Amino acid sequence: MAVAVEHPLDKYVRTEKLPTLWCPGCTIGIVMTSLLRAIDQRIREGLLRRDQITFVGGIGCSARIAMYVRFDSVRTAHGRTIPLATAIKILRPEHKVIVVGGDGDICAIGGNHLLHALRRNMDLMIIIVNNMIYGMTGGQVSPTTPLKLYTTTTPYGNPEKPLNIIRLACSLGANFVARGSATHPHILQQIFYKALGKRGLALIEVLSSCPEIFGRHIGITDPVKSFMTLRDKIKVKNNPSLDESEYDWEKGFVIGVYLDKDDPGYIDNLSLLYKSLRGF
Amino acid sequence: MEKRSLQISMARARHKIVVISERCKECGICITVCPVKILDKSSLRNSRGFRYPVASDENRCIGCRLCEYSCPDLAIYIL
């Protein structure tokens, strides 16, 4: 008996592009499916319209999420996702603009844009898929590479302290800051679901494993071992404090929602300004 | 008698595991995360040469959907 082969999420995915380009065992696919499940939940509850979602991606493995989803999507130059997303949001304020990118794309090359989006509390949802290395270009050191780790460009161990994205986002006034992990897809889906309903900037750092490039440098190339190594380092907490957001490969990572407030975003301020100028 | 045994087997297999074999990349995450360990690598290969997962005993599936949630390639789901 032939069974109709259709995944429940096939309606949101460009199935003609499957299988994806990602390496076997790459957890970016889990981030994508968790995000699609959260969007599906929002759409089924009538809180979000399918034609009002826009994806913006840059360059990198994780930015390819924008290519595989069946929504409006743009891919732009390396690191310039946030300026483009800002423009889209100002022109189409009713759209939910979702920025996807890796740690190198958003924190290193687009780091300055991230600072100013956080400062403005721009109404975007920024997903940083953090695999702790530049994966697509061959394993160079990135701002989030843990201390003392061997990479292609640090053959004697990384001497730089890594960037803690959570602390950065909390200090600059984002509305929603959370850390998730691709090894815990249920929690990730809940975080995405919450973030989709927020106004102002929602920043989600998603830890992901990279068995091919990051795994080669730490000596774990097996996809399952790489997945389980990351899963063992994750601690789940309900309302973690900011001090627990410490980013350390040896001590492990605490995932959860670090900041959740409801300040007016940039679009609210902009519409108030327009109203005062027009006089109605 | 035969009809009765059929009914029993249908009642026991509550969850159906569907594998879209052409999308699988043999990473093995679904096999590891399964709490009742019923998934295993097939002896058959798909057109790209990957051994996709098969369920050894579908009746023991508890329907937790961890394999579906943890699959990066949308290749497995539970009906």
mmCIF file of C-alpha atoms in Angstrom:
data_model
loop_
_atom_site.group_PDB
_atom_site.id
_atom_site.type_symbol
_atom_site.label_atom_id
_atom_site.label_comp_id
_atom_site.label_asym_id
_atom_site.label_seq_id
_atom_site.Cartn_x
_atom_site.Cartn_y
_atom_site.Cartn_z
ATOM 1 C CA MET A 1 0.000 0.000 0.000
ATOM 2 C CA ALA A 2 1.448 3.327 -1.029
ATOM 3 C CA VAL A 3 1.502 5.863 1.788
ATOM 4 C CA ALA A 4 1.199 9.526 0.840
ATOM 5 C CA VAL A 5 4.694 10.761 1.670
ATOM 6 C CA GLU A 6 4.301 14.268 2.922
ATOM 7 C CA HIS A 7 5.979 15.670 5.991
ATOM 8 C CA PRO A 8 3.699 17.880 8.173
ATOM 9 C CA LEU A 9 5.996 20.842 7.473
ATOM 10 C CA ASP A 10 6.193 20.345 3.702
ATOM 11 C CA LYS A 11 3.758 23.213 3.126
ATOM 12 C CA TYR A 12 6.328 25.667 4.548
ATOM 13 C CA VAL A 13 9.409 24.254 2.811
ATOM 14 C CA ARG A 14 10.600 24.526 -0.793
ATOM 15 C CA THR A 15 10.580 20.775 -1.211
ATOM 16 C CA GLU A 16 12.146 20.962 -4.672
ATOM 17 C CA LYS A 17 15.381 22.127 -2.975
ATOM 18 C CA LEU A 18 15.505 19.160 -0.583
ATOM 19 C CA PRO A 19 17.708 17.438 0.519
ATOM 20 C CA THR A 20 19.441 20.465 1.942
ATOM 21 C CA LEU A 21 23.065 21.387 1.257
ATOM 22 C CA TRP A 22 24.000 21.028 4.941
ATOM 23 C CA CYS A 23 26.405 18.255 5.962
ATOM 24 C CA PRO A 24 24.981 15.058 7.478
ATOM 25 C CA GLY A 25 24.366 15.710 11.171
ATOM 26 C CA CYS A 26 24.360 19.505 10.883
ATOM 27 C CA THR A 27 21.837 20.792 13.384
ATOM 28 C CA ILE A 28 20.841 23.915 11.426
ATOM 29 C CA GLY A 29 18.003 21.811 10.002
ATOM 30 C CA ILE A 30 16.641 21.305 13.528
ATOM 31 C CA VAL A 31 16.650 25.091 14.050
ATOM 32 C CA MET A 32 14.720 25.514 10.799
ATOM 33 C CA THR A 33 12.100 22.890 11.629
ATOM 34 C CA SER A 34 11.641 24.267 15.168
ATOM 35 C CA LEU A 35 11.115 27.741 13.731
ATOM 36 C CA LEU A 36 8.613 26.424 11.173
ATOM 37 C CA ARG A 37 6.697 24.572 13.910
ATOM 38 C CA ALA A 38 6.506 27.761 15.967
ATOM 39 C CA ILE A 39 5.287 29.719 12.913
ATOM 40 C CA ASP A 40 2.784 26.941 12.142
ATOM 41 C CA GLN A 41 1.454 27.141 15.713
ATOM 42 C CA ARG A 42 1.063 30.935 15.424
ATOM 43 C CA ILE A 43 -0.666 30.661 12.038
ATOM 44 C CA ARG A 44 -3.073 27.980 13.276
ATOM 45 C CA GLU A 45 -3.977 30.182 16.257
ATOM 46 C CA GLY A 46 -4.663 33.069 13.879
ATOM 47 C CA LEU A 47 -2.042 35.337 15.428
ATOM 48 C CA LEU A 48 0.120 35.567 12.333
ATOM 49 C CA ARG A 49 -0.581 35.661 8.617
ATOM 50 C CA ARG A 50 1.485 33.568 6.268
ATOM 51 C CA ASP A 51 1.871 36.325 3.665
ATOM 52 C CA GLN A 52 3.190 38.707 6.322
ATOM 53 C CA ILE A 53 6.383 36.860 7.155
ATOM 54 C CA THR A 54 9.677 37.838 5.543
ATOM 55 C CA PHE A 55 12.982 36.036 5.947
ATOM 56 C CA VAL A 56 16.281 37.838 5.507
ATOM 57 C CA GLY A 57 19.506 35.870 5.269
ATOM 58 C CA GLY A 58 23.091 36.765 4.581
ATOM 59 C CA ILE A 59 25.948 34.495 3.627
ATOM 60 C CA GLY A 60 26.781 31.323 5.459
ATOM 61 C CA CYS A 61 25.419 27.879 6.139
ATOM 62 C CA SER A 62 22.708 29.035 8.537
ATOM 63 C CA ALA A 63 21.595 31.894 6.276
ATOM 64 C CA ARG A 64 20.500 29.229 3.815
ATOM 65 C CA ILE A 65 17.422 28.746 6.031
ATOM 66 C CA ALA A 66 16.021 31.770 4.169
ATOM 67 C CA MET A 67 16.426 29.811 0.947
ATOM 68 C CA TYR A 68 14.618 26.658 2.011
ATOM 69 C CA VAL A 69 11.459 28.149 3.570
ATOM 70 C CA ARG A 70 8.392 28.827 1.433
ATOM 71 C CA PHE A 71 7.913 32.429 2.577
ATOM 72 C CA ASP A 72 9.063 35.754 1.154
ATOM 73 C CA SER A 73 12.816 35.700 1.534
ATOM 74 C CA VAL A 74 15.843 37.765 0.604
ATOM 75 C CA ARG A 75 19.530 36.928 0.690
ATOM 76 C CA THR A 76 21.990 39.756 0.780
ATOM 77 C CA ALA A 77 25.686 40.584 1.162
ATOM 78 C CA HIS A 78 27.764 39.095 3.963
ATOM 79 C CA GLY A 79 26.860 40.698 7.301
ATOM 80 C CA ARG A 80 24.365 43.218 5.876
ATOM 81 C CA THR A 81 21.195 41.396 6.843
ATOM 82 C CA ILE A 82 20.102 43.775 9.593
ATOM 83 C CA PRO A 83 20.177 47.011 7.499
ATOM 84 C CA LEU A 84 18.123 45.323 4.792
ATOM 85 C CA ALA A 85 15.686 43.890 7.331
ATOM 86 C CA THR A 86 15.368 47.347 8.947
ATOM 87 C CA ALA A 87 14.428 48.832 5.581
ATOM 88 C CA ILE A 88 11.845 46.111 4.930
ATOM 89 C CA LYS A 89 10.313 46.607 8.375
ATOM 90 C CA ILE A 90 10.023 50.397 7.957
ATOM 91 C CA LEU A 91 8.383 50.038 4.527
ATOM 92 C CA ARG A 92 6.103 47.148 5.550
ATOM 93 C CA PRO A 93 5.450 47.605 9.303
ATOM 94 C CA GLU A 94 2.797 44.870 9.353
ATOM 95 C CA HIS A 95 5.338 42.228 8.296
ATOM 96 C CA LYS A 96 7.142 39.987 10.767
ATOM 97 C CA VAL A 97 10.754 40.217 9.605
ATOM 98 C CA ILE A 98 12.964 37.320 10.657
ATOM 99 C CA VAL A 99 16.732 37.622 10.291
ATOM 100 C CA VAL A 100 18.676 34.368 10.204
ATOM 101 C CA GLY A 101 22.434 34.143 10.200
ATOM 102 C CA GLY A 102 25.434 32.622 11.806
ATOM 103 C CA ASP A 103 27.724 33.978 14.486
ATOM 104 C CA GLY A 104 30.237 35.154 11.895
ATOM 105 C CA ASP A 105 27.588 36.798 9.726
ATOM 106 C CA ILE A 106 25.755 38.742 12.444
ATOM 107 C CA CYS A 107 28.268 39.153 15.313
ATOM 108 C CA ALA A 108 31.533 39.606 13.443
ATOM 109 C CA ILE A 109 30.975 41.075 10.000
ATOM 110 C CA GLY A 110 27.600 42.624 10.802
ATOM 111 C CA GLY A 111 28.499 43.369 14.423
ATOM 112 C CA ASN A 112 28.132 47.113 14.080
ATOM 113 C CA HIS A 113 24.689 46.748 12.529
ATOM 114 C CA LEU A 114 23.684 44.484 15.409
ATOM 115 C CA LEU A 115 24.710 47.142 17.948
ATOM 116 C CA HIS A 116 22.573 49.796 16.310
ATOM 117 C CA ALA A 117 19.567 47.537 15.801
ATOM 118 C CA LEU A 118 19.745 46.685 19.526
ATOM 119 C CA ARG A 119 20.087 50.356 20.446
ATOM 120 C CA ARG A 120 16.998 51.304 18.404
ATOM 121 C CA ASN A 121 15.004 48.312 19.690
ATOM 122 C CA MET A 122 14.207 47.664 16.030
ATOM 123 C CA ASP A 123 11.172 45.433 15.524
ATOM 124 C CA LEU A 124 13.027 42.416 14.169
ATOM 125 C CA MET A 125 13.470 38.822 15.197
ATOM 126 C CA ILE A 126 17.156 37.957 14.970
ATOM 127 C CA ILE A 127 18.188 34.314 15.103
ATOM 128 C CA ILE A 128 21.921 33.731 15.527
ATOM 129 C CA VAL A 129 22.832 30.129 14.837
ATOM 130 C CA ASN A 130 26.052 29.847 16.813
ATOM 131 C CA ASN A 131 28.314 26.981 15.781
ATOM 132 C CA MET A 132 31.335 28.747 17.321
ATOM 133 C CA ILE A 133 33.362 28.841 14.111
ATOM 134 C CA TYR A 134 33.300 30.040 10.493
ATOM 135 C CA GLY A 135 32.016 26.794 9.037
ATOM 136 C CA MET A 136 31.477 27.479 5.352
ATOM 137 C CA THR A 137 34.860 29.090 4.714
ATOM 138 C CA GLY A 138 36.944 26.371 6.345
ATOM 139 C CA GLY A 139 37.121 26.820 10.108
ATOM 140 C CA GLN A 140 38.562 30.251 10.867
ATOM 141 C CA VAL A 141 38.271 31.726 14.349
ATOM 142 C CA SER A 142 35.025 33.659 14.984
ATOM 143 C CA PRO A 143 34.152 36.040 17.867
ATOM 144 C CA THR A 144 32.317 33.217 19.636
ATOM 145 C CA THR A 145 35.053 30.564 19.390
ATOM 146 C CA PRO A 146 35.769 29.318 22.923
ATOM 147 C CA LEU A 147 39.112 30.071 24.570
ATOM 148 C CA LYS A 148 42.147 27.845 23.824
ATOM 149 C CA LEU A 149 40.447 26.094 20.910
ATOM 150 C CA TYR A 150 42.453 25.087 17.856
ATOM 151 C CA THR A 151 41.151 26.466 14.573
ATOM 152 C CA THR A 152 42.615 26.968 11.113
ATOM 153 C CA THR A 153 43.739 30.501 11.941
ATOM 154 C CA THR A 154 44.723 29.796 15.580
ATOM 155 C CA PRO A 155 46.921 26.685 15.278
ATOM 156 C CA TYR A 156 48.342 27.133 18.808
ATOM 157 C CA GLY A 157 44.968 27.676 20.502
ATOM 158 C CA ASN A 158 42.614 30.640 20.510
ATOM 159 C CA PRO A 159 43.944 33.394 22.819
ATOM 160 C CA GLU A 160 40.815 35.604 22.552
ATOM 161 C CA LYS A 161 37.978 35.694 25.038
ATOM 162 C CA PRO A 162 34.667 34.865 23.318
ATOM 163 C CA LEU A 163 31.817 37.334 22.913
ATOM 164 C CA ASN A 164 28.789 36.809 25.149
ATOM 165 C CA ILE A 165 25.886 37.770 22.862
ATOM 166 C CA ILE A 166 23.330 37.546 25.689
ATOM 167 C CA ARG A 167 25.111 40.166 27.817
ATOM 168 C CA LEU A 168 25.564 42.435 24.801
ATOM 169 C CA ALA A 169 21.882 42.289 23.872
ATOM 170 C CA CYS A 170 20.661 42.768 27.450
ATOM 171 C CA SER A 171 22.893 45.809 27.992
ATOM 172 C CA LEU A 172 21.715 47.603 24.860
ATOM 173 C CA GLY A 173 17.979 47.342 25.424
ATOM 174 C CA ALA A 174 16.503 44.518 23.401
ATOM 175 C CA ASN A 175 12.990 43.439 24.357
ATOM 176 C CA PHE A 176 13.488 39.689 24.279
ATOM 177 C CA VAL A 177 16.796 37.894 24.731
ATOM 178 C CA ALA A 178 17.044 34.129 24.907
ATOM 179 C CA ARG A 179 19.492 31.334 24.355
ATOM 180 C CA GLY A 180 18.377 28.031 22.911
ATOM 181 C CA SER A 181 20.054 24.921 21.714
ATOM 182 C CA ALA A 182 19.431 22.814 18.639
ATOM 183 C CA THR A 183 19.797 19.749 20.826
ATOM 184 C CA HIS A 184 16.610 20.716 22.720
ATOM 185 C CA PRO A 185 14.100 21.325 19.878
ATOM 186 C CA HIS A 186 10.990 21.488 22.104
ATOM 187 C CA ILE A 187 12.414 24.329 24.208
ATOM 188 C CA LEU A 188 13.650 26.030 21.055
ATOM 189 C CA GLN A 189 10.149 25.913 19.576
ATOM 190 C CA GLN A 190 8.664 27.509 22.717
ATOM 191 C CA ILE A 191 11.286 30.290 22.632
ATOM 192 C CA PHE A 192 10.557 30.971 18.943
ATOM 193 C CA TYR A 193 6.822 30.968 19.649
ATOM 194 C CA LYS A 194 7.254 33.590 22.376
ATOM 195 C CA ALA A 195 9.614 35.691 20.273
ATOM 196 C CA LEU A 196 7.214 35.759 17.309
ATOM 197 C CA GLY A 197 4.646 37.568 19.442
ATOM 198 C CA LYS A 198 6.958 40.274 20.734
ATOM 199 C CA ARG A 199 7.253 43.849 19.557
ATOM 200 C CA GLY A 200 10.727 45.373 19.568
ATOM 201 C CA LEU A 201 13.869 43.392 19.015
ATOM 202 C CA ALA A 202 13.876 39.697 19.833
ATOM 203 C CA LEU A 203 17.310 38.105 19.777
ATOM 204 C CA ILE A 204 17.729 34.366 20.054
ATOM 205 C CA GLU A 205 21.129 32.745 20.193
ATOM 206 C CA VAL A 206 20.894 29.108 19.161
ATOM 207 C CA LEU A 207 23.826 26.848 19.955
ATOM 208 C CA SER A 208 24.370 24.343 17.222
ATOM 209 C CA SER A 209 26.847 21.603 16.552
ATOM 210 C CA CYS A 210 29.050 21.496 13.475
ATOM 211 C CA PRO A 211 30.447 17.976 13.133
ATOM 212 C CA GLU A 212 32.302 18.661 9.918
ATOM 213 C CA ILE A 213 34.378 21.791 10.669
ATOM 214 C CA PHE A 214 34.106 22.517 14.414
ATOM 215 C CA GLY A 215 34.160 18.795 15.121
ATOM 216 C CA ARG A 216 37.350 18.335 13.150
ATOM 217 C CA HIS A 217 39.110 20.891 15.363
ATOM 218 C CA ILE A 218 37.884 19.483 18.680
ATOM 219 C CA GLY A 219 38.387 15.908 17.504
ATOM 220 C CA ILE A 220 34.744 14.778 17.253
ATOM 221 C CA THR A 221 33.724 14.182 13.654
ATOM 222 C CA ASP A 222 30.917 11.727 14.285
ATOM 223 C CA PRO A 223 27.540 13.538 13.969
ATOM 224 C CA VAL A 224 25.959 11.687 16.877
ATOM 225 C CA LYS A 225 28.965 12.225 19.184
ATOM 226 C CA SER A 226 29.033 15.894 18.248
ATOM 227 C CA PHE A 227 25.310 16.199 18.989
ATOM 228 C CA MET A 228 25.622 14.391 22.330
ATOM 229 C CA THR A 229 28.717 16.406 23.364
ATOM 230 C CA LEU A 230 26.756 19.622 22.950
ATOM 231 C CA ARG A 231 23.676 18.132 24.640
ATOM 232 C CA ASP A 232 25.728 17.173 27.703
ATOM 233 C CA LYS A 233 26.950 20.764 28.049
ATOM 234 C CA ILE A 234 23.448 22.267 28.090
ATOM 235 C CA LYS A 235 21.656 23.145 31.323
ATOM 236 C CA VAL A 236 18.002 24.179 31.151
ATOM 237 C CA LYS A 237 16.745 26.849 33.552
ATOM 238 C CA ASN A 238 13.376 28.531 33.804
ATOM 239 C CA ASN A 239 14.333 32.143 34.444
ATOM 240 C CA PRO A 240 18.126 32.319 34.364
ATOM 241 C CA SER A 241 19.814 35.449 35.680
ATOM 242 C CA LEU A 242 22.259 37.403 33.576
ATOM 243 C CA ASP A 243 25.233 36.087 35.546
ATOM 244 C CA GLU A 244 24.369 32.577 34.466
ATOM 245 C CA SER A 245 24.735 33.493 30.800
ATOM 246 C CA GLU A 246 28.481 32.851 31.006
ATOM 247 C CA TYR A 247 29.828 31.560 27.722
ATOM 248 C CA ASP A 248 32.346 28.841 28.479
ATOM 249 C CA TRP A 249 32.879 25.613 26.574
ATOM 250 C CA GLU A 250 34.311 23.810 29.630
ATOM 251 C CA LYS A 251 31.590 24.804 32.113
ATOM 252 C CA GLY A 252 28.665 24.422 29.730
ATOM 253 C CA PHE A 253 25.831 26.725 28.705
ATOM 254 C CA VAL A 254 22.592 27.697 30.417
ATOM 255 C CA ILE A 255 19.628 27.989 28.046
ATOM 256 C CA GLY A 256 16.409 29.859 28.680
ATOM 257 C CA VAL A 257 14.811 33.280 28.386
ATOM 258 C CA TYR A 258 17.168 35.878 29.880
ATOM 259 C CA LEU A 259 15.154 39.033 29.289
ATOM 260 C CA ASP A 260 11.482 39.582 28.478
ATOM 261 C CA LYS A 261 10.039 43.095 28.622
ATOM 262 C CA ASP A 262 7.585 45.160 26.599
ATOM 263 C CA ASP A 263 9.096 48.528 25.698
ATOM 264 C CA PRO A 264 7.888 50.391 22.602
ATOM 265 C CA GLY A 265 9.924 49.459 19.566
ATOM 266 C CA TYR A 266 11.293 51.629 16.805
ATOM 267 C CA ILE A 267 8.185 51.322 14.617
ATOM 268 C CA ASP A 268 5.960 52.544 17.485
ATOM 269 C CA ASN A 269 8.186 55.571 18.017
ATOM 270 C CA LEU A 270 8.285 56.227 14.283
ATOM 271 C CA SER A 271 4.502 56.124 13.891
ATOM 272 C CA LEU A 272 4.120 58.500 16.868
ATOM 273 C CA LEU A 273 6.517 60.900 15.163
ATOM 274 C CA TYR A 274 4.573 60.662 11.862
ATOM 275 C CA LYS A 275 1.329 61.335 13.728
ATOM 276 C CA SER A 276 2.718 64.433 15.426
ATOM 277 C CA LEU A 277 4.063 65.755 12.110
ATOM 278 C CA ARG A 278 0.808 65.158 10.212
ATOM 279 C CA GLY A 279 -1.327 66.404 13.073
ATOM 280 C CA PHE A 280 -3.857 63.506 13.061
ATOM 281 C CA MET B 1 -10.369 -15.805 14.751
ATOM 282 C CA GLU B 2 -8.268 -14.255 12.041
ATOM 283 C CA LYS B 3 -10.324 -11.108 12.127
ATOM 284 C CA ARG B 4 -9.836 -10.814 15.875
ATOM 285 C CA SER B 5 -6.045 -11.098 15.699
ATOM 286 C CA LEU B 6 -5.997 -8.413 12.997
ATOM 287 C CA GLN B 7 -7.957 -6.106 15.256
ATOM 288 C CA ILE B 8 -5.500 -6.664 18.102
ATOM 289 C CA SER B 9 -2.503 -5.908 15.923
ATOM 290 C CA MET B 10 -4.154 -2.734 14.660
ATOM 291 C CA ALA B 11 -4.921 -1.652 18.181
ATOM 292 C CA ARG B 12 -1.350 -2.180 19.279
ATOM 293 C CA ALA B 13 0.353 -0.276 16.477
ATOM 294 C CA ARG B 14 -0.847 3.150 17.599
ATOM 295 C CA HIS B 15 1.851 5.149 15.900
ATOM 296 C CA LYS B 16 3.109 4.837 12.371
ATOM 297 C CA ILE B 17 6.704 5.812 11.643
ATOM 298 C CA VAL B 18 7.084 7.232 8.137
ATOM 299 C CA VAL B 19 10.581 7.657 6.699
ATOM 300 C CA ILE B 20 11.086 9.716 3.548
ATOM 301 C CA SER B 21 14.150 7.752 2.517
ATOM 302 C CA GLU B 22 15.344 10.059 -0.277
ATOM 303 C CA ARG B 23 15.857 12.946 2.179
ATOM 304 C CA CYS B 24 17.905 10.992 4.725
ATOM 305 C CA LYS B 25 21.634 11.709 5.151
ATOM 306 C CA GLU B 26 22.458 8.913 7.615
ATOM 307 C CA CYS B 27 23.470 11.200 10.499
ATOM 308 C CA GLY B 28 22.005 8.788 13.050
ATOM 309 C CA ILE B 29 20.514 11.428 15.375
ATOM 310 C CA CYS B 30 17.023 9.850 15.256
ATOM 311 C CA ILE B 31 18.475 6.458 16.212
ATOM 312 C CA THR B 32 20.274 7.982 19.217
ATOM 313 C CA VAL B 33 17.455 10.149 20.583
ATOM 314 C CA CYS B 34 14.787 7.424 20.420
ATOM 315 C CA PRO B 35 13.977 6.549 24.076
ATOM 316 C CA VAL B 36 12.797 3.006 23.300
ATOM 317 C CA LYS B 37 15.580 2.342 20.753
ATOM 318 C CA ILE B 38 13.448 0.849 18.007
ATOM 319 C CA LEU B 39 15.101 2.625 15.076
ATOM 320 C CA ASP B 40 18.018 1.073 13.278
ATOM 321 C CA LYS B 41 19.984 1.674 10.098
ATOM 322 C CA SER B 42 18.499 -0.144 7.149
ATOM 323 C CA SER B 43 20.522 -2.530 5.038
ATOM 324 C CA LEU B 44 19.109 -0.768 1.986
ATOM 325 C CA ARG B 45 20.471 2.501 0.652
ATOM 326 C CA ASN B 46 18.721 5.456 -0.985
ATOM 327 C CA SER B 47 19.786 6.874 -4.354
ATOM 328 C CA ARG B 48 22.581 8.913 -2.701
ATOM 329 C CA GLY B 49 24.035 5.908 -0.913
ATOM 330 C CA PHE B 50 22.786 6.697 2.594
ATOM 331 C CA ARG B 51 21.351 3.969 4.826
ATOM 332 C CA TYR B 52 18.049 5.417 6.037
ATOM 333 C CA PRO B 53 16.476 4.358 9.387
ATOM 334 C CA VAL B 54 13.878 1.607 9.727
ATOM 335 C CA ALA B 55 11.777 0.664 12.737
ATOM 336 C CA SER B 56 12.512 -2.827 14.002
ATOM 337 C CA ASP B 57 9.307 -3.066 16.066
ATOM 338 C CA GLU B 58 6.752 -0.357 15.308
ATOM 339 C CA ASN B 59 4.389 -1.615 18.033
ATOM 340 C CA ARG B 60 6.790 -0.420 20.709
ATOM 341 C CA CYS B 61 6.739 3.209 19.460
ATOM 342 C CA ILE B 62 5.433 5.484 22.205
ATOM 343 C CA GLY B 63 4.841 8.447 19.872
ATOM 344 C CA CYS B 64 7.097 10.933 21.644
ATOM 345 C CA ARG B 65 8.133 12.436 18.263
ATOM 346 C CA LEU B 66 11.705 13.067 19.398
ATOM 347 C CA CYS B 67 12.954 11.610 16.108
ATOM 348 C CA GLU B 68 10.636 13.909 14.148
ATOM 349 C CA TYR B 69 11.737 16.970 16.128
ATOM 350 C CA SER B 70 15.437 16.096 16.002
ATOM 351 C CA CYS B 71 15.630 15.252 12.296
ATOM 352 C CA PRO B 72 17.519 18.052 10.503
ATOM 353 C CA ASP B 73 16.346 16.949 7.065
ATOM 354 C CA LEU B 74 12.556 16.518 7.467
ATOM 355 C CA ALA B 75 12.976 12.853 6.636
ATOM 356 C CA ILE B 76 11.025 11.143 9.439
ATOM 357 C CA TYR B 77 7.634 11.769 11.045
ATOM 358 C CA ILE B 78 5.028 10.013 13.150
ATOM 359 C CA LEU B 79 1.461 9.616 11.985
#
